[in-house]
Amino acid sequence: MTKLTLISSAIFSVLCSQSALAATVTGKVMDDKNQPIKNASIHVHGKNQSVKSNDLGEFAIEIDANSQLHISKDNYIDSRIAVTESSNNLSVSLKPTSVETVVVYASALHKNSLEMISPVSVLSGDELRNKSKPTLGETLKGLPGVNASYFGPVSSSPIIRGLDGPRVKITQNGLDASDASRIGPDHATSSDSLAAEQIEVLRGPSTLLYGSGAIGGVVNVVDNRIPTSNIDELTGAAEYSHDTVSNANTVAAKLETGNEGFNFHFDGTKRSGDDYQTPNFTITDDDGDVEKEDSVENTFIDSETLNFGTSYVGEHLTVGFSYGSIDTDYGIPGHEHHHDHEGETEEEHAEHEDEAAEEPVYAHLEQDRWQGLVSYALHNNWIETINLRVGYTDYSHSEIEDGEIGTTFKNKTTEARLNVEHKFADWHGMMGYHYSDSDYDAIGEEAFTPASVTTTNALYLLEEREFGDITIELGARVEDYKIESQITAHEHSHDEVEIDHSDEETIGYNESFTNLSASAGAIWQYKPGHSIATSISHSERAPLSAELLSNGLHIATGTYELGLGYNIEDNEAHFEPENIKQETSTNLDLSFRRFSGDFGYTVNFFYNDIKNFYFQENTGLVYDEEDGLESAIGAHDDAVAVYQFTSKDAELYGIEFDAHYQVTPSAMVKVFGDSTRAKLKDDEGNLPRIPANKLGSELQYDLGDLQLTLTGTHYFDQNDVTAFETQTDGYTLFDAQANYQLGLGSVDAQLYINVDNITDELGFVHSSFIKDKAPLPGRNFRFGVRGYF
């Protein structure tokens, strides 16, 4: 309570402070050939004022003393200029760039993609709309260093440099998505790429701002549901598309308007599709029979999203609120229940098989999400802005079996992030406080993780300073992480026929961890359009409840899971959560970039040394419903393997790159790829389900109103496997796109057709838990039309 009172007092005193007088600054924006640049954006750093340059490149804007102007234009390198009230008749020169520059909202310091010290990729504009898929994983998997977990096309999460799940933070406008996708790969992410303005992927640890859940990277979905700049007229967009591979139809719409500082936003999507088609492949069922398939059963989707928001944007104060809802049904492929057919007649066996086929297991996902924003920009003060974002998410994921709810996973999350941006002497930075409370519960026969409450409180500091052509960045974060749960203690033994629930004991578990993170980095712009960036970071992560407390059958992955807190003795599992050590990462990044002229590239090298790396290891035991835990030797056919979370030292290293060459004003060629090596130290073997390396190329060609793109990506064989996983053969995918601009007066409209997997190649995703049962989709034609007004 004291902490909230201090924060409220600070904000109140700021709001009551007097403003300095404004002045008008004029200037002209020119290119490197001294020609005027029209429609360049001139924005006052930390404020909401922005203007556009006219046909002669001229502009006039009101500023405060000691302000900074941010001047940007597509296909040019951004410029930042310090100005005072007496500044006038400025001459701004922008140099052309061979890559698009966009502001990275997840950076917190308003940096664009070329100024970032840590490697970052941003999908926005037409590129995002052309590559958008129903899931984040499939949308982003073509980026260097990014792959997808792939539990069918309706549940696919991003993997960054071989790390996924609890090590990749998925956020919406900087706040946690707060779904259950980190509990299991069959749980879809709740973030919607169809309505996003841009999607940012920060590679490497980003724990300073986003916490221990970002030890591997951050995926930030940016939307305009709380408008942060004034909207002066009614604008909107609409899109319809059809996919042939799953007979899917998607409709999306957006409307925005505003008046005298008040702004309103609405967007919604609806998508429905059937099971997706694949090239012919074979499946071996539990009875050893081999069947040929040309589709993946139970991969349908029926989804609706609805979001609205409003804001008031003044000269200093911005206040906003948004609400979003998701209602989705989707099939869960490979989600099979094991039945004991011993002693059954052929008729009874066939009856059970027919029942299973008629009643596929599917998920019903519901989410209500509220977000709020309060931002105040100061005049001529060492504190530039105070920004408070709050969010509350009520998430529910129910698995429907035989028409009834079998298991429900719930997660209610409250989150708040207070940032104070400041400038002190030659240092510019951000200090902040981050609070998160996650109330997780699982009810039903597949509730393999007990209910828990996880609370974090953190303070962080991020500072940067320029030394000529070199910018250095320093940061630190201290995080108090607390987990509370009630553990039902019972033992699974080899001679146990039935659990006597009357003998179960409930143990109250409470544990706290202090996670420390720190980083240092620098970027050297050694000549215009060329830079070298390097960073080193130390990050600590405490285990999630699923990693620590799991004890149950996880049907989706076909395994019995035990957490770090359990100890197995004589085929019996005992809850003994002692000496649980944090996962500690030391990560080094080195990047080389060129982004001027007709040729550009980005090459990133990384090395990640992780102590106490949490992962699931096959115990050599199996679980049977009648016998509990027992040796895999001579076990019943329906028994499933027992995997336990353990911790060992590991290292991950590799390279990711993309290069492009503007062959002619109408043609561009790109080459991209990545390679990740992930293994345990001391020659203890490889880490499981690490994505295969990839190499790709893309050709873009413009013919007036027609834009053509052809992409080919080769995924190499993955032979670096553990003792309990199989190798995966490589495959090559070819995709094509054609967009045609329609001239419809004030409406900017496009007709498009995408052809995915042109050659109908059969491909299996090595990182998938069900790779043999769910190959990638076959040839797909996607037709669509989109319009903007």
Tab-separated table of C-alpha atoms in Angstrom, residues 162-364:
chain	number	residue	atom	x	y	z
A	162	GLY	CA	16.493	-23.236	-30.069
A	163	LEU	CA	14.663	-21.922	-26.978
A	164	ASP	CA	10.886	-21.856	-26.566
A	165	GLY	CA	8.102	-22.246	-24.029
A	166	PRO	CA	8.966	-20.580	-20.706
A	167	ARG	CA	12.124	-18.986	-22.145
A	168	VAL	CA	10.376	-16.907	-24.837
A	169	LYS	CA	8.146	-14.130	-23.566
A	170	ILE	CA	5.134	-13.376	-25.764
A	171	THR	CA	3.743	-9.914	-25.074
A	172	GLN	CA	1.040	-7.632	-26.376
A	173	ASN	CA	2.058	-3.970	-26.265
A	174	GLY	CA	4.723	-4.892	-23.711
A	175	LEU	CA	2.457	-6.838	-21.323
A	176	ASP	CA	2.454	-10.632	-21.033
A	177	ALA	CA	-0.015	-12.465	-23.291
A	178	SER	CA	-0.959	-14.434	-20.131
A	179	ASP	CA	-2.192	-17.591	-21.853
A	180	ALA	CA	-1.243	-21.226	-21.109
A	181	SER	CA	0.970	-21.768	-24.157
A	182	ARG	CA	3.997	-22.274	-21.899
A	183	ILE	CA	2.287	-25.143	-20.058
A	184	GLY	CA	2.029	-27.407	-23.108
A	185	PRO	CA	2.660	-27.280	-26.865
A	186	ASP	CA	-0.997	-28.095	-27.626
A	187	HIS	CA	-2.092	-24.823	-25.995
A	188	ALA	CA	-2.407	-22.109	-28.634
A	189	THR	CA	-1.046	-18.613	-28.082
A	190	SER	CA	-3.778	-16.024	-27.643
A	191	SER	CA	-1.983	-13.261	-29.567
A	192	ASP	CA	-3.569	-12.523	-32.944
A	193	SER	CA	-1.213	-11.646	-35.800
A	194	LEU	CA	-4.080	-10.705	-38.155
A	195	ALA	CA	-4.903	-7.493	-36.261
A	196	ALA	CA	-1.309	-6.532	-35.396
A	197	GLU	CA	0.310	-3.307	-36.600
A	198	GLN	CA	3.726	-4.915	-36.306
A	199	ILE	CA	5.399	-7.902	-34.646
A	200	GLU	CA	8.825	-7.505	-33.060
A	201	VAL	CA	11.234	-10.363	-32.358
A	202	LEU	CA	14.074	-9.587	-29.946
A	203	ARG	CA	16.665	-12.354	-30.059
A	204	GLY	CA	18.765	-13.195	-27.048
A	205	PRO	CA	17.971	-12.416	-23.400
A	206	SER	CA	15.602	-9.478	-22.878
A	207	THR	CA	15.139	-10.059	-19.173
A	208	LEU	CA	15.922	-6.499	-18.099
A	209	LEU	CA	12.509	-5.164	-19.108
A	210	TYR	CA	10.447	-8.322	-19.424
A	211	GLY	CA	11.635	-10.582	-16.629
A	212	SER	CA	13.040	-14.056	-16.283
A	213	GLY	CA	10.546	-15.456	-18.776
A	214	ALA	CA	12.485	-13.662	-21.532
A	215	ILE	CA	15.778	-15.508	-21.063
A	216	GLY	CA	15.640	-16.610	-24.706
A	217	GLY	CA	13.935	-13.641	-26.366
A	218	VAL	CA	10.744	-11.620	-26.728
A	219	VAL	CA	7.957	-11.594	-29.294
A	220	ASN	CA	5.998	-8.348	-28.939
A	221	VAL	CA	2.722	-7.937	-30.814
A	222	VAL	CA	1.999	-4.233	-31.317
A	223	ASP	CA	-1.504	-2.994	-32.044
A	224	ASN	CA	-3.286	0.355	-31.896
A	225	ARG	CA	-6.085	-0.699	-29.592
A	226	ILE	CA	-5.171	2.161	-27.271
A	227	PRO	CA	-4.415	4.966	-29.752
A	228	THR	CA	-1.384	7.001	-28.649
A	229	SER	CA	-1.662	9.701	-31.332
A	230	ASN	CA	-4.675	11.706	-32.381
A	231	ILE	CA	-6.923	10.369	-35.150
A	232	ASP	CA	-8.567	13.222	-37.065
A	233	GLU	CA	-10.786	11.307	-39.486
A	234	LEU	CA	-12.560	8.011	-39.968
A	235	THR	CA	-10.200	5.326	-41.258
A	236	GLY	CA	-10.591	1.612	-41.619
A	237	ALA	CA	-9.567	-1.620	-43.252
A	238	ALA	CA	-11.206	-4.889	-44.234
A	239	GLU	CA	-9.917	-8.194	-45.559
A	240	TYR	CA	-11.287	-11.521	-46.754
A	241	SER	CA	-9.213	-14.589	-47.636
A	242	HIS	CA	-9.749	-18.278	-48.460
A	243	ASP	CA	-7.266	-21.133	-47.995
A	244	THR	CA	-7.743	-24.244	-50.101
A	245	VAL	CA	-5.597	-26.599	-48.004
A	246	SER	CA	-8.083	-26.461	-45.118
A	247	ASN	CA	-11.096	-24.834	-46.770
A	248	ALA	CA	-10.593	-21.944	-44.364
A	249	ASN	CA	-12.275	-18.540	-44.591
A	250	THR	CA	-10.989	-15.484	-42.750
A	251	VAL	CA	-12.669	-12.095	-42.362
A	252	ALA	CA	-11.001	-9.167	-40.578
A	253	ALA	CA	-12.037	-5.541	-40.114
A	254	LYS	CA	-10.749	-2.418	-38.365
A	255	LEU	CA	-12.240	1.045	-37.782
A	256	GLU	CA	-10.651	4.098	-36.146
A	257	THR	CA	-11.859	7.638	-35.642
A	258	GLY	CA	-11.307	10.601	-33.372
A	259	ASN	CA	-12.247	14.170	-32.541
A	260	GLU	CA	-10.578	16.881	-30.439
A	261	GLY	CA	-8.171	14.542	-28.721
A	262	PHE	CA	-10.606	11.676	-28.153
A	263	ASN	CA	-9.888	8.539	-30.193
A	264	PHE	CA	-11.673	5.258	-30.784
A	265	HIS	CA	-10.553	1.892	-32.153
A	266	PHE	CA	-12.364	-1.300	-33.139
A	267	ASP	CA	-11.114	-4.495	-34.749
A	268	GLY	CA	-12.417	-8.017	-35.126
A	269	THR	CA	-11.611	-11.249	-36.929
A	270	LYS	CA	-13.449	-14.464	-37.681
A	271	ARG	CA	-11.792	-17.583	-39.036
A	272	SER	CA	-13.150	-21.056	-39.681
A	273	GLY	CA	-11.444	-24.021	-41.346
A	274	ASP	CA	-11.521	-27.797	-41.651
A	275	ASP	CA	-8.793	-30.422	-41.212
A	276	TYR	CA	-5.803	-29.534	-43.373
A	277	GLN	CA	-4.563	-31.604	-46.311
A	278	THR	CA	-1.032	-32.989	-46.617
A	279	PRO	CA	1.029	-34.947	-49.125
A	280	ASN	CA	0.607	-38.723	-48.642
A	281	PHE	CA	2.297	-40.070	-45.509
A	282	THR	CA	2.024	-43.136	-43.276
A	283	ILE	CA	1.156	-43.555	-39.596
A	284	THR	CA	1.727	-46.599	-37.418
A	285	ASP	CA	-1.076	-46.948	-34.861
A	286	ASP	CA	-0.880	-48.459	-31.382
A	287	ASP	CA	-1.613	-51.915	-32.763
A	288	GLY	CA	1.294	-51.725	-35.210
A	289	ASP	CA	-0.896	-51.278	-38.276
A	290	VAL	CA	0.419	-48.924	-40.970
A	291	GLU	CA	-2.119	-46.530	-42.450
A	292	LYS	CA	-1.797	-44.075	-45.318
A	293	GLU	CA	-3.064	-40.539	-44.759
A	294	ASP	CA	-3.447	-37.401	-46.854
A	295	SER	CA	-4.719	-35.099	-44.101
A	296	VAL	CA	-4.260	-34.529	-40.389
A	297	GLU	CA	-7.396	-35.315	-38.472
A	298	ASN	CA	-8.808	-33.003	-35.848
A	299	THR	CA	-7.105	-29.786	-36.987
A	300	PHE	CA	-10.207	-27.685	-37.542
A	301	ILE	CA	-10.538	-24.152	-36.190
A	302	ASP	CA	-13.448	-21.811	-35.475
A	303	SER	CA	-12.275	-18.540	-33.976
A	304	GLU	CA	-13.669	-15.084	-33.226
A	305	THR	CA	-11.858	-12.083	-31.750
A	306	LEU	CA	-13.279	-8.695	-30.833
A	307	ASN	CA	-11.345	-5.681	-29.553
A	308	PHE	CA	-12.150	-2.074	-28.878
A	309	GLY	CA	-10.275	0.773	-27.241
A	310	THR	CA	-10.421	4.462	-26.591
A	311	SER	CA	-8.006	7.163	-25.508
A	312	TYR	CA	-7.563	10.841	-24.858
A	313	VAL	CA	-4.337	12.304	-26.238
A	314	GLY	CA	-3.413	15.773	-25.070
A	315	GLU	CA	-0.241	17.818	-25.308
A	316	HIS	CA	1.133	16.186	-22.172
A	317	LEU	CA	-1.341	13.580	-20.978
A	318	THR	CA	-2.443	10.366	-22.677
A	319	VAL	CA	-5.066	8.161	-21.018
A	320	GLY	CA	-6.524	5.049	-22.623
A	321	PHE	CA	-8.365	1.795	-22.095
A	322	SER	CA	-9.014	-1.308	-24.207
A	323	TYR	CA	-10.951	-4.546	-23.977
A	324	GLY	CA	-10.451	-7.673	-26.050
A	325	SER	CA	-12.119	-11.059	-26.186
A	326	ILE	CA	-11.196	-14.348	-27.866
A	327	ASP	CA	-13.530	-17.298	-28.401
A	328	THR	CA	-11.934	-20.209	-30.253
A	329	ASP	CA	-12.581	-23.892	-30.818
A	330	TYR	CA	-9.760	-25.894	-32.367
A	331	GLY	CA	-8.901	-29.546	-32.793
A	332	ILE	CA	-5.918	-31.076	-31.025
A	333	PRO	CA	-4.184	-33.551	-33.343
A	334	GLY	CA	-2.564	-36.622	-31.819
A	335	HIS	CA	-4.591	-36.171	-28.634
A	336	GLU	CA	-5.454	-39.806	-28.049
A	337	HIS	CA	-6.523	-41.666	-24.950
A	338	HIS	CA	-4.994	-45.049	-24.294
A	339	HIS	CA	-7.452	-47.854	-23.609
A	340	ASP	CA	-6.696	-51.306	-22.306
A	341	HIS	CA	-8.039	-53.612	-25.020
A	342	GLU	CA	-6.835	-56.781	-23.305
A	343	GLY	CA	-9.657	-59.304	-23.006
A	344	GLU	CA	-11.957	-57.420	-25.385
A	345	THR	CA	-13.779	-59.120	-28.199
A	346	GLU	CA	-13.229	-57.849	-31.739
A	347	GLU	CA	-16.674	-56.219	-31.649
A	348	GLU	CA	-15.889	-54.377	-28.385
A	349	HIS	CA	-12.492	-53.285	-29.728
A	350	ALA	CA	-14.091	-51.956	-32.916
A	351	GLU	CA	-16.756	-50.157	-30.881
A	352	HIS	CA	-14.111	-48.352	-28.832
A	353	GLU	CA	-12.228	-47.391	-31.989
A	354	ASP	CA	-15.431	-46.003	-33.554
A	355	GLU	CA	-16.219	-43.979	-30.431
A	356	ALA	CA	-12.747	-42.463	-30.450
A	357	ALA	CA	-13.097	-41.554	-34.121
A	358	GLU	CA	-16.535	-39.983	-33.638
A	359	GLU	CA	-15.586	-37.891	-30.623
A	360	PRO	CA	-12.273	-36.138	-31.304
A	361	VAL	CA	-10.793	-34.102	-28.487
A	362	TYR	CA	-10.855	-30.374	-29.120
A	363	ALA	CA	-10.031	-27.240	-27.174
A	364	HIS	CA	-12.310	-24.354	-26.314
